[in-house]
PDB file of C-alpha atoms in Angstrom:
ATOM      1  CA  UNK S  18     -90.709 115.132  -0.820  1.00 45.00           C
ATOM      2  CA  UNK S  19     -89.017 117.502  -3.336  1.00 57.00           C
ATOM      3  CA  UNK S  20     -88.446 117.329  -7.062  1.00 61.00           C
ATOM      4  CA  UNK S  21     -84.863 117.093  -8.187  1.00 74.00           C
ATOM      5  CA  UNK S  22     -83.475 115.308  -4.983  1.00 93.00           C
ATOM      6  CA  UNK S  23     -81.594 112.207  -5.800  1.00 97.00           C
ATOM      7  CA  UNK S  24     -82.078 108.935  -4.029  1.00 98.00           C
ATOM      8  CA  UNK S  25     -79.935 105.783  -4.224  1.00 98.00           C
ATOM      9  CA  UNK S  26     -81.363 102.512  -3.047  1.00 98.00           C
ATOM     10  CA  UNK S  27     -79.018  99.629  -2.554  1.00 97.00           C
ATOM     11  CA  UNK S  28     -80.756  96.168  -3.284  1.00 92.00           C
ATOM     12  CA  UNK S  29     -83.613  98.208  -4.739  1.00 89.00           C
ATOM     13  CA  UNK S  30     -84.736  95.478  -7.215  1.00 87.00           C
ATOM     14  CA  UNK S  31     -86.137  93.235  -4.431  1.00 88.00           C
ATOM     15  CA  UNK S  32     -89.543  93.015  -2.916  1.00 91.00           C
ATOM     16  CA  UNK S  33     -89.593  95.998  -0.584  1.00 94.00           C
ATOM     17  CA  UNK S  34     -87.095  98.016  -2.695  1.00 93.00           C
ATOM     18  CA  UNK S  35     -89.540  97.783  -5.661  1.00 93.00           C
ATOM     19  CA  UNK S  36     -92.418  99.239  -3.497  1.00 94.00           C
ATOM     20  CA  UNK S  37     -89.992 101.906  -2.076  1.00 96.00           C
ATOM     21  CA  UNK S  38     -88.830 102.972  -5.516  1.00 95.00           C
ATOM     22  CA  UNK S  39     -92.412 103.512  -6.720  1.00 94.00           C
ATOM     23  CA  UNK S  40     -93.380 105.382  -3.757  1.00 96.00           C
ATOM     24  CA  UNK S  41     -90.290 107.686  -3.903  1.00 96.00           C
ATOM     25  CA  UNK S  42     -91.066 108.218  -7.592  1.00 95.00           C
ATOM     26  CA  UNK S  43     -94.564 109.273  -6.771  1.00 94.00           C
ATOM     27  CA  UNK S  44     -93.257 111.812  -4.358  1.00 94.00           C
ATOM     28  CA  UNK S  45     -90.968 113.353  -7.016  1.00 94.00           C
ATOM     29  CA  UNK S  46     -87.652 111.922  -6.127  1.00 96.00           C
ATOM     30  CA  UNK S  47     -85.124 110.942  -8.737  1.00 96.00           C
ATOM     31  CA  UNK S  48     -84.327 107.321  -7.948  1.00 96.00           C
ATOM     32  CA  UNK S  49     -81.272 105.276  -8.772  1.00 97.00           C
ATOM     33  CA  UNK S  50     -80.588 101.622  -7.752  1.00 97.00           C
ATOM     34  CA  UNK S  51     -77.382  99.875  -6.886  1.00 96.00           C
ATOM     35  CA  UNK S  52     -78.054  96.139  -7.492  1.00 94.00           C
ATOM     36  CA  UNK S  53     -76.533  92.982  -8.669  1.00 90.00           C
ATOM     37  CA  UNK S  54     -79.609  92.276 -10.823  1.00 85.00           C
ATOM     38  CA  UNK S  55     -80.712  94.241 -13.833  1.00 84.00           C
ATOM     39  CA  UNK S  56     -84.207  92.599 -13.760  1.00 82.00           C
ATOM     40  CA  UNK S  57     -87.382  94.424 -12.738  1.00 78.00           C
ATOM     41  CA  UNK S  58     -85.874  97.821 -13.090  1.00 84.00           C
ATOM     42  CA  UNK S  59     -88.751 100.461 -13.223  1.00 83.00           C
ATOM     43  CA  UNK S  60     -88.791 103.163 -16.023  1.00 83.00           C
ATOM     44  CA  UNK S  61     -86.954 106.396 -15.253  1.00 86.00           C
ATOM     45  CA  UNK S  62     -84.587 104.562 -12.768  1.00 94.00           C
ATOM     46  CA  UNK S  63     -80.861 104.529 -13.320  1.00 94.00           C
ATOM     47  CA  UNK S  64     -79.079 101.269 -12.511  1.00 95.00           C
ATOM     48  CA  UNK S  65     -75.587 100.968 -11.156  1.00 96.00           C
ATOM     49  CA  UNK S  66     -75.125  97.319 -11.593  1.00 95.00           C
ATOM     50  CA  UNK S  67     -72.713  95.760  -9.089  1.00 95.00           C
ATOM     51  CA  UNK S  68     -72.201  94.705  -5.570  1.00 95.00           C
ATOM     52  CA  UNK S  69     -71.849  96.741  -2.433  1.00 97.00           C
ATOM     53  CA  UNK S  70     -68.651  94.931  -1.561  1.00 96.00           C
ATOM     54  CA  UNK S  71     -67.110  96.634  -4.621  1.00 96.00           C
ATOM     55  CA  UNK S  72     -66.023  99.939  -3.251  1.00 96.00           C
ATOM     56  CA  UNK S  73     -65.560 101.407  -6.687  1.00 97.00           C
ATOM     57  CA  UNK S  74     -69.190 100.701  -7.628  1.00 96.00           C
ATOM     58  CA  UNK S  75     -70.518 102.201  -4.409  1.00 97.00           C
ATOM     59  CA  UNK S  76     -68.223 105.397  -4.939  1.00 97.00           C
ATOM     60  CA  UNK S  77     -69.690 105.841  -8.378  1.00 97.00           C
ATOM     61  CA  UNK S  78     -73.286 105.297  -7.338  1.00 97.00           C
ATOM     62  CA  UNK S  79     -73.107 107.680  -4.377  1.00 97.00           C
ATOM     63  CA  UNK S  80     -72.084 110.768  -6.215  1.00 96.00           C
ATOM     64  CA  UNK S  81     -74.727 113.527  -6.154  1.00 96.00           C
ATOM     65  CA  UNK S  82     -77.133 111.617  -3.939  1.00 97.00           C
ATOM     66  CA  UNK S  83     -79.097 113.409  -1.216  1.00 97.00           C
ATOM     67  CA  UNK S  84     -80.323 110.150   0.389  1.00 98.00           C
ATOM     68  CA  UNK S  85     -79.306 106.477   0.246  1.00 98.00           C
ATOM     69  CA  UNK S  86     -81.583 103.781   1.461  1.00 98.00           C
ATOM     70  CA  UNK S  87     -79.306 100.781   2.304  1.00 97.00           C
ATOM     71  CA  UNK S  88     -81.404  97.582   1.722  1.00 96.00           C
ATOM     72  CA  UNK S  89     -78.864  95.292   0.190  1.00 94.00           C
ATOM     73  CA  UNK S  90     -77.635  92.227   2.160  1.00 90.00           C
ATOM     74  CA  UNK S  91     -77.680  88.506   2.637  1.00 82.00           C
ATOM     75  CA  UNK S  92     -80.976  87.226   4.106  1.00 81.00           C
ATOM     76  CA  UNK S  93     -81.741  84.080   6.119  1.00 77.00           C
ATOM     77  CA  UNK S  94     -82.049  82.625   9.473  1.00 73.00           C
ATOM     78  CA  UNK S  95     -80.958  78.999   9.460  1.00 75.00           C
ATOM     79  CA  UNK S  96     -79.661  79.404   5.908  1.00 78.00           C
ATOM     80  CA  UNK S  97     -76.958  81.936   6.897  1.00 77.00           C
ATOM     81  CA  UNK S  98     -75.656  79.833   9.782  1.00 83.00           C
ATOM     82  CA  UNK S  99     -73.682  77.939   7.073  1.00 85.00           C
ATOM     83  CA  UNK S 100     -72.522  81.203   5.323  1.00 88.00           C
ATOM     84  CA  UNK S 101     -71.250  83.275   8.160  1.00 92.00           C
ATOM     85  CA  UNK S 102     -68.154  84.542   6.327  1.00 93.00           C
ATOM     86  CA  UNK S 103     -69.970  85.571   3.132  1.00 93.00           C
ATOM     87  CA  UNK S 104     -72.686  87.307   5.383  1.00 92.00           C
ATOM     88  CA  UNK S 105     -69.982  89.335   7.088  1.00 94.00           C
ATOM     89  CA  UNK S 106     -68.498  90.344   3.865  1.00 95.00           C
ATOM     90  CA  UNK S 107     -71.778  91.507   2.544  1.00 95.00           C
ATOM     91  CA  UNK S 108     -73.765  92.702   5.623  1.00 94.00           C
ATOM     92  CA  UNK S 109     -70.860  94.276   7.373  1.00 97.00           C
ATOM     93  CA  UNK S 110     -68.153  95.125   4.891  1.00 97.00           C
ATOM     94  CA  UNK S 111     -70.573  96.112   2.247  1.00 97.00           C
ATOM     95  CA  UNK S 112     -72.408  98.267   4.705  1.00 97.00           C
ATOM     96  CA  UNK S 113     -69.303 100.035   5.784  1.00 98.00           C
ATOM     97  CA  UNK S 114     -68.554 100.817   2.101  1.00 98.00           C
ATOM     98  CA  UNK S 115     -71.948 102.580   1.848  1.00 98.00           C
ATOM     99  CA  UNK S 116     -71.323 104.444   5.181  1.00 98.00           C
ATOM    100  CA  UNK S 117     -67.884 105.712   4.098  1.00 97.00           C
ATOM    101  CA  UNK S 118     -69.224 107.029   0.752  1.00 98.00           C
ATOM    102  CA  UNK S 119     -72.229 108.505   2.299  1.00 98.00           C
ATOM    103  CA  UNK S 120     -70.121 110.347   4.804  1.00 98.00           C
ATOM    104  CA  UNK S 121     -67.851 111.625   2.123  1.00 97.00           C
ATOM    105  CA  UNK S 122     -70.672 112.804  -0.095  1.00 97.00           C
ATOM    106  CA  UNK S 123     -72.832 114.248   2.836  1.00 97.00           C
ATOM    107  CA  UNK S 124     -75.575 111.866   1.747  1.00 98.00           C
ATOM    108  CA  UNK S 125     -78.191 110.972   4.359  1.00 98.00           C
ATOM    109  CA  UNK S 126     -78.210 107.273   5.226  1.00 98.00           C
ATOM    110  CA  UNK S 127     -81.177 105.208   6.045  1.00 98.00           C
ATOM    111  CA  UNK S 128     -79.708 101.986   7.296  1.00 97.00           C
ATOM    112  CA  UNK S 129     -82.363  99.289   7.060  1.00 96.00           C
ATOM    113  CA  UNK S 130     -82.069  96.463   9.738  1.00 95.00           C
ATOM    114  CA  UNK S 131     -84.334  94.026  11.549  1.00 91.00           C
ATOM    115  CA  UNK S 132     -85.053  93.254  15.112  1.00 89.00           C
ATOM    116  CA  UNK S 133     -82.263  91.196  16.229  1.00 76.00           C
ATOM    117  CA  UNK S 134     -83.054  89.263  19.390  1.00 78.00           C
ATOM    118  CA  UNK S 135     -81.517  85.898  18.162  1.00 77.00           C
ATOM    119  CA  UNK S 136     -78.027  84.623  18.171  1.00 84.00           C
ATOM    120  CA  UNK S 137     -77.578  83.807  14.524  1.00 88.00           C
ATOM    121  CA  UNK S 138     -75.510  84.956  11.680  1.00 90.00           C
ATOM    122  CA  UNK S 139     -77.963  87.316  10.227  1.00 88.00           C
ATOM    123  CA  UNK S 140     -78.868  89.059  13.503  1.00 90.00           C
ATOM    124  CA  UNK S 141     -75.104  89.330  14.447  1.00 92.00           C
ATOM    125  CA  UNK S 142     -74.091  90.922  11.165  1.00 93.00           C
ATOM    126  CA  UNK S 143     -76.969  93.376  11.195  1.00 94.00           C
ATOM    127  CA  UNK S 144     -76.433  94.429  14.659  1.00 95.00           C
ATOM    128  CA  UNK S 145     -72.722  94.952  13.898  1.00 96.00           C
ATOM    129  CA  UNK S 146     -73.664  97.222  10.934  1.00 97.00           C
ATOM    130  CA  UNK S 147     -75.863  99.229  13.241  1.00 97.00           C
ATOM    131  CA  UNK S 148     -72.995  99.915  15.590  1.00 97.00           C
ATOM    132  CA  UNK S 149     -70.634 100.820  12.759  1.00 98.00           C
ATOM    133  CA  UNK S 150     -73.367 103.272  11.589  1.00 97.00           C
ATOM    134  CA  UNK S 151     -73.576 104.990  14.842  1.00 96.00           C
ATOM    135  CA  UNK S 152     -69.748 105.192  15.080  1.00 97.00           C
ATOM    136  CA  UNK S 153     -69.538 106.740  11.588  1.00 97.00           C
ATOM    137  CA  UNK S 154     -72.200 109.270  12.762  1.00 97.00           C
ATOM    138  CA  UNK S 155     -70.203 110.161  15.810  1.00 96.00           C
ATOM    139  CA  UNK S 156     -66.729 110.210  14.318  1.00 97.00           C
ATOM    140  CA  UNK S 157     -67.240 111.170  10.730  1.00 96.00           C
ATOM    141  CA  UNK S 158     -70.402 113.365  10.863  1.00 96.00           C
ATOM    142  CA  UNK S 159     -72.531 110.741   8.877  1.00 97.00           C
ATOM    143  CA  UNK S 160     -76.181 111.939   8.638  1.00 97.00           C
ATOM    144  CA  UNK S 161     -77.924 108.586   9.502  1.00 97.00           C
ATOM    145  CA  UNK S 162     -80.942 106.989  11.001  1.00 98.00           C
ATOM    146  CA  UNK S 163     -81.544 103.216  11.532  1.00 98.00           C
ATOM    147  CA  UNK S 164     -84.868 101.813  10.593  1.00 97.00           C
ATOM    148  CA  UNK S 165     -85.861  98.293  11.862  1.00 97.00           C
ATOM    149  CA  UNK S 166     -88.354  96.580   9.675  1.00 96.00           C
ATOM    150  CA  UNK S 167     -90.426  93.942  11.263  1.00 96.00           C
ATOM    151  CA  UNK S 168     -92.174  91.137   9.373  1.00 94.00           C
ATOM    152  CA  UNK S 169     -93.001  92.923   6.127  1.00 96.00           C
ATOM    153  CA  UNK S 170     -95.311  91.090   3.765  1.00 96.00           C
ATOM    154  CA  UNK S 171     -97.481  91.578   0.696  1.00 96.00           C
ATOM    155  CA  UNK S 172     -97.686  91.196  -3.091  1.00 94.00           C
ATOM    156  CA  UNK S 173     -94.344  90.594  -4.683  1.00 90.00           C
ATOM    157  CA  UNK S 174     -92.598  88.700  -1.887  1.00 90.00           C
ATOM    158  CA  UNK S 175     -90.735  85.584  -3.101  1.00 84.00           C
ATOM    159  CA  UNK S 176     -92.124  82.287  -1.803  1.00 82.00           C
ATOM    160  CA  UNK S 177     -88.805  80.382  -2.357  1.00 78.00           C
ATOM    161  CA  UNK S 178     -85.216  80.729  -1.262  1.00 64.00           C
ATOM    162  CA  UNK S 179     -85.206  82.166   2.176  1.00 66.00           C
ATOM    163  CA  UNK S 180     -88.209  80.853   4.153  1.00 73.00           C
ATOM    164  CA  UNK S 181     -90.825  83.624   5.100  1.00 87.00           C
ATOM    165  CA  UNK S 182     -93.943  82.641   7.068  1.00 92.00           C
ATOM    166  CA  UNK S 183     -96.534  84.442   4.909  1.00 96.00           C
ATOM    167  CA  UNK S 184     -95.571  83.485   1.402  1.00 95.00           C
ATOM    168  CA  UNK S 185     -94.685  79.919   2.552  1.00 95.00           C
ATOM    169  CA  UNK S 186     -98.070  79.421   4.269  1.00 96.00           C
ATOM    170  CA  UNK S 187    -100.075  80.877   1.498  1.00 97.00           C
ATOM    171  CA  UNK S 188     -98.428  79.007  -1.391  1.00 96.00           C
ATOM    172  CA  UNK S 189     -98.761  75.717   0.545  1.00 97.00           C
ATOM    173  CA  UNK S 190    -102.369  76.444   1.444  1.00 97.00           C
ATOM    174  CA  UNK S 191    -103.253  77.145  -2.120  1.00 97.00           C
ATOM    175  CA  UNK S 192    -101.830  73.694  -3.014  1.00 97.00           C
ATOM    176  CA  UNK S 193    -103.633  72.102  -0.047  1.00 97.00           C
ATOM    177  CA  UNK S 194    -100.139  71.103   1.405  1.00 97.00           C
ATOM    178  CA  UNK S 195     -99.445  70.848   5.135  1.00 96.00           C
ATOM    179  CA  UNK S 196     -98.356  74.247   6.622  1.00 96.00           C
ATOM    180  CA  UNK S 197     -95.079  73.819   8.568  1.00 94.00           C
ATOM    181  CA  UNK S 198     -95.310  75.484  12.017  1.00 94.00           C
ATOM    182  CA  UNK S 199     -92.126  75.406  14.244  1.00 91.00           C
ATOM    183  CA  UNK S 200     -92.708  74.040  17.764  1.00 89.00           C
ATOM    184  CA  UNK S 201     -96.291  74.873  18.877  1.00 91.00           C
ATOM    185  CA  UNK S 202     -96.437  78.214  16.752  1.00 91.00           C
ATOM    186  CA  UNK S 203     -96.676  80.443  19.880  1.00 93.00           C
ATOM    187  CA  UNK S 204     -93.965  82.746  18.684  1.00 92.00           C
ATOM    188  CA  UNK S 205     -95.261  86.251  18.045  1.00 94.00           C
ATOM    189  CA  UNK S 206     -94.427  88.426  15.109  1.00 94.00           C
ATOM    190  CA  UNK S 207     -95.495  91.973  13.950  1.00 96.00           C
ATOM    191  CA  UNK S 208     -96.749  91.733  10.422  1.00 97.00           C
ATOM    192  CA  UNK S 209     -96.522  95.089   8.519  1.00 97.00           C
ATOM    193  CA  UNK S 210     -97.815  95.543   5.011  1.00 98.00           C
ATOM    194  CA  UNK S 211     -95.271  96.465   2.468  1.00 97.00           C
ATOM    195  CA  UNK S 212     -96.897  99.745   1.083  1.00 97.00           C
ATOM    196  CA  UNK S 213     -97.072 100.904   4.787  1.00 97.00           C
ATOM    197  CA  UNK S 214     -93.504  99.952   5.321  1.00 98.00           C
ATOM    198  CA  UNK S 215     -92.347 101.936   2.312  1.00 97.00           C
ATOM    199  CA  UNK S 216     -94.388 105.019   3.373  1.00 97.00           C
ATOM    200  CA  UNK S 217     -93.259 104.942   6.952  1.00 98.00           C
ATOM    201  CA  UNK S 218     -89.569 104.489   5.877  1.00 98.00           C
ATOM    202  CA  UNK S 219     -89.733 107.588   3.647  1.00 97.00           C
ATOM    203  CA  UNK S 220     -91.325 109.674   6.476  1.00 97.00           C
ATOM    204  CA  UNK S 221     -88.498 108.693   8.819  1.00 98.00           C
ATOM    205  CA  UNK S 222     -85.980 109.676   6.166  1.00 96.00           C
ATOM    206  CA  UNK S 223     -87.517 113.054   5.894  1.00 96.00           C
ATOM    207  CA  UNK S 224     -87.712 113.691   9.576  1.00 96.00           C
ATOM    208  CA  UNK S 225     -84.681 115.742  10.822  1.00 95.00           C
ATOM    209  CA  UNK S 226     -85.574 114.954  14.313  1.00 96.00           C
ATOM    210  CA  UNK S 227     -85.174 111.204  13.643  1.00 97.00           C
ATOM    211  CA  UNK S 228     -81.395 111.446  12.758  1.00 96.00           C
ATOM    212  CA  UNK S 229     -79.200 109.390  15.087  1.00 96.00           C
ATOM    213  CA  UNK S 230     -82.076 107.394  16.281  1.00 97.00           C
ATOM    214  CA  UNK S 231     -83.263 103.847  15.731  1.00 97.00           C
ATOM    215  CA  UNK S 232     -86.819 103.724  14.643  1.00 98.00           C
ATOM    216  CA  UNK S 233     -88.826 100.566  14.533  1.00 98.00           C
ATOM    217  CA  UNK S 234     -91.363 100.152  11.819  1.00 98.00           C
ATOM    218  CA  UNK S 235     -94.207  97.901  12.402  1.00 97.00           C
ATOM    219  CA  UNK S 236     -97.840  97.957  13.693  1.00 96.00           C
ATOM    220  CA  UNK S 237     -97.187  97.506  17.274  1.00 95.00           C
ATOM    221  CA  UNK S 238     -99.501  94.423  17.332  1.00 95.00           C
ATOM    222  CA  UNK S 239     -98.291  90.939  17.685  1.00 95.00           C
ATOM    223  CA  UNK S 240     -99.795  87.805  15.837  1.00 96.00           C
ATOM    224  CA  UNK S 241     -98.994  84.287  16.909  1.00 96.00           C
ATOM    225  CA  UNK S 242     -97.597  82.179  13.978  1.00 96.00           C
ATOM    226  CA  UNK S 243    -100.326  79.525  14.693  1.00 97.00           C
ATOM    227  CA  UNK S 244    -102.971  82.205  14.371  1.00 97.00           C
ATOM    228  CA  UNK S 245    -101.409  83.304  11.001  1.00 97.00           C
ATOM    229  CA  UNK S 246    -101.445  79.797   9.695  1.00 97.00           C
ATOM    230  CA  UNK S 247    -105.096  79.385  10.665  1.00 97.00           C
ATOM    231  CA  UNK S 248    -105.957  82.714   8.985  1.00 98.00           C
ATOM    232  CA  UNK S 249    -104.196  81.764   5.803  1.00 97.00           C
ATOM    233  CA  UNK S 250    -106.124  78.454   5.678  1.00 98.00           C
ATOM    234  CA  UNK S 251    -109.401  80.230   6.108  1.00 98.00           C
ATOM    235  CA  UNK S 252    -108.653  83.000   3.559  1.00 98.00           C
ATOM    236  CA  UNK S 253    -107.291  80.485   0.910  1.00 97.00           C
ATOM    237  CA  UNK S 254    -110.334  78.132   1.574  1.00 97.00           C
ATOM    238  CA  UNK S 255    -107.773  75.512   1.865  1.00 97.00           C
ATOM    239  CA  UNK S 256    -107.840  71.902   2.964  1.00 96.00           C
ATOM    240  CA  UNK S 257    -104.333  72.143   4.435  1.00 97.00           C
ATOM    241  CA  UNK S 258    -103.508  70.873   7.888  1.00 96.00           C
ATOM    242  CA  UNK S 259    -100.851  72.261  10.382  1.00 96.00           C
ATOM    243  CA  UNK S 260     -97.693  70.280  10.490  1.00 96.00           C
ATOM    244  CA  UNK S 261     -95.823  70.925  13.766  1.00 95.00           C
ATOM    245  CA  UNK S 262     -92.021  70.855  13.108  1.00 91.00           C
ATOM    246  CA  UNK S 263     -88.989  71.039  15.483  1.00 89.00           C
ATOM    247  CA  UNK S 264     -87.779  74.498  16.059  1.00 80.00           C
ATOM    248  CA  UNK S 265     -85.427  75.498  13.306  1.00 74.00           C
ATOM    249  CA  UNK S 266     -81.833  76.595  14.075  1.00 73.00           C
ATOM    250  CA  UNK S 267     -81.221  80.243  14.702  1.00 63.00           C
ATOM    251  CA  UNK S 268     -84.591  81.185  16.397  1.00 71.00           C
ATOM    252  CA  UNK S 269     -86.241  80.882  19.746  1.00 70.00           C
ATOM    253  CA  UNK S 270     -89.400  79.099  20.225  1.00 76.00           C
ATOM    254  CA  UNK S 271     -90.527  81.758  22.802  1.00 78.00           C
ATOM    255  CA  UNK S 272     -89.725  84.722  20.639  1.00 83.00           C
ATOM    256  CA  UNK S 273     -92.210  87.698  20.883  1.00 87.00           C
ATOM    257  CA  UNK S 274     -91.029  90.244  18.292  1.00 91.00           C
ATOM    258  CA  UNK S 275     -93.286  93.272  18.197  1.00 96.00           C
ATOM    259  CA  UNK S 276     -92.320  96.763  17.257  1.00 96.00           C
ATOM    260  CA  UNK S 277     -92.139  99.617  19.639  1.00 96.00           C
ATOM    261  CA  UNK S 278     -93.708 102.296  17.519  1.00 97.00           C
ATOM    262  CA  UNK S 279     -93.323 105.220  20.029  1.00 97.00           C
ATOM    263  CA  UNK S 280     -90.441 106.862  18.133  1.00 98.00           C
ATOM    264  CA  UNK S 281     -92.174 106.296  14.822  1.00 98.00           C
ATOM    265  CA  UNK S 282     -95.221 108.221  16.146  1.00 97.00           C
ATOM    266  CA  UNK S 283     -93.021 110.919  17.725  1.00 97.00           C
ATOM    267  CA  UNK S 284     -91.114 111.630  14.548  1.00 97.00           C
ATOM    268  CA  UNK S 285     -93.881 111.162  11.940  1.00 97.00           C
ATOM    269  CA  UNK S 286     -97.730 111.127  11.584  1.00 95.00           C
ATOM    270  CA  UNK S 287     -97.579 107.569  10.169  1.00 95.00           C
ATOM    271  CA  UNK S 288    -100.690 105.360  10.461  1.00 93.00           C
ATOM    272  CA  UNK S 289    -101.139 102.071   8.938  1.00 92.00           C
ATOM    273  CA  UNK S 290    -103.450 102.170   5.867  1.00 94.00           C
ATOM    274  CA  UNK S 291    -103.761  98.423   5.454  1.00 96.00           C
ATOM    275  CA  UNK S 292    -105.179  96.242   8.256  1.00 95.00           C
ATOM    276  CA  UNK S 293    -103.775  92.715   8.740  1.00 96.00           C
ATOM    277  CA  UNK S 294    -106.849  90.824   7.275  1.00 96.00           C
ATOM    278  CA  UNK S 295    -107.093  93.083   4.227  1.00 97.00           C
ATOM    279  CA  UNK S 296    -103.363  92.781   3.565  1.00 97.00           C
ATOM    280  CA  UNK S 297    -103.499  89.010   3.900  1.00 97.00           C
ATOM    281  CA  UNK S 298    -106.348  88.889   1.431  1.00 97.00           C
ATOM    282  CA  UNK S 299    -104.238  90.898  -0.994  1.00 97.00           C
ATOM    283  CA  UNK S 300    -101.348  88.531  -0.463  1.00 97.00           C
ATOM    284  CA  UNK S 301    -103.502  85.457  -0.936  1.00 97.00           C
ATOM    285  CA  UNK S 302    -104.932  86.993  -4.283  1.00 97.00           C
ATOM    286  CA  UNK S 303    -101.405  87.845  -5.435  1.00 96.00           C
ATOM    287  CA  UNK S 304    -100.196  84.240  -5.006  1.00 95.00           C
ATOM    288  CA  UNK S 305    -103.294  82.773  -6.593  1.00 95.00           C
ATOM    289  CA  UNK S 306    -102.623  84.773  -9.712  1.00 94.00           C
ATOM    290  CA  UNK S 307     -98.885  83.948  -9.585  1.00 91.00           C
ATOM    291  CA  UNK S 308     -99.626  80.123  -9.234  1.00 91.00           C
ATOM    292  CA  UNK S 309    -101.964  80.284 -12.346  1.00 85.00           C
ATOM    293  CA  UNK S 310     -99.241  81.680 -14.584  1.00 74.00           C
TER     294      UNK S 310
END
């Protein structure tokens, strides 16, 4: 947007944070990261190394910032069911620390969340942070907008740790291993390419009209998990088979999670630049190269 404007990204060294950092730099923003990791920090980016649960670190990082993109948090579906207390500490208390300092510094907050139709630890903590965000806006004048990212995918996404469908399927397909599909794979998700996600998020941040709103970022189109698995097998030219598994804890076998993009279109002129099959080809090529190294 404007040269000389300062942006803080919490959790900015991760998959989407890295893409967001590069896009903001291209637009002339001066970017700083608050992160527990000091790896993969781009040139020209200041790092505040620490945790969002540490109020002093958040306080130091927020000074002089015009925007803060709050990405940091504990991720996981079934994984977090066994870490509920820690997830509350990071995803709720940590988020409150960011909100309080943003309000004090008149810093505009982009609170990143996810669609939360499930009754699991991650969904509960993220929904709670959203409600606190709106409370801080109402009671303390916090300039804030909530953005809900749907199923973001693309180069750079980890294929280990927390299980994500796209990297899991692609890596297994490239190894000709069975692709684990929960139940019958009829769940529907909205897969949005990472560069499109970063661009849409910044557009929402720059929109004055979006303040106080919850804006969903996705394509508005749903893809069944079973169709995703079959596409991956085709693009990877794999000999993998589908392995149907019992539904994992924390999710619903009948879930249909697709973005409502009406507010995104109202507040921005965003249009996806990367269609699904092109994005998936890019992802397959990325993991091919990764597995060769």
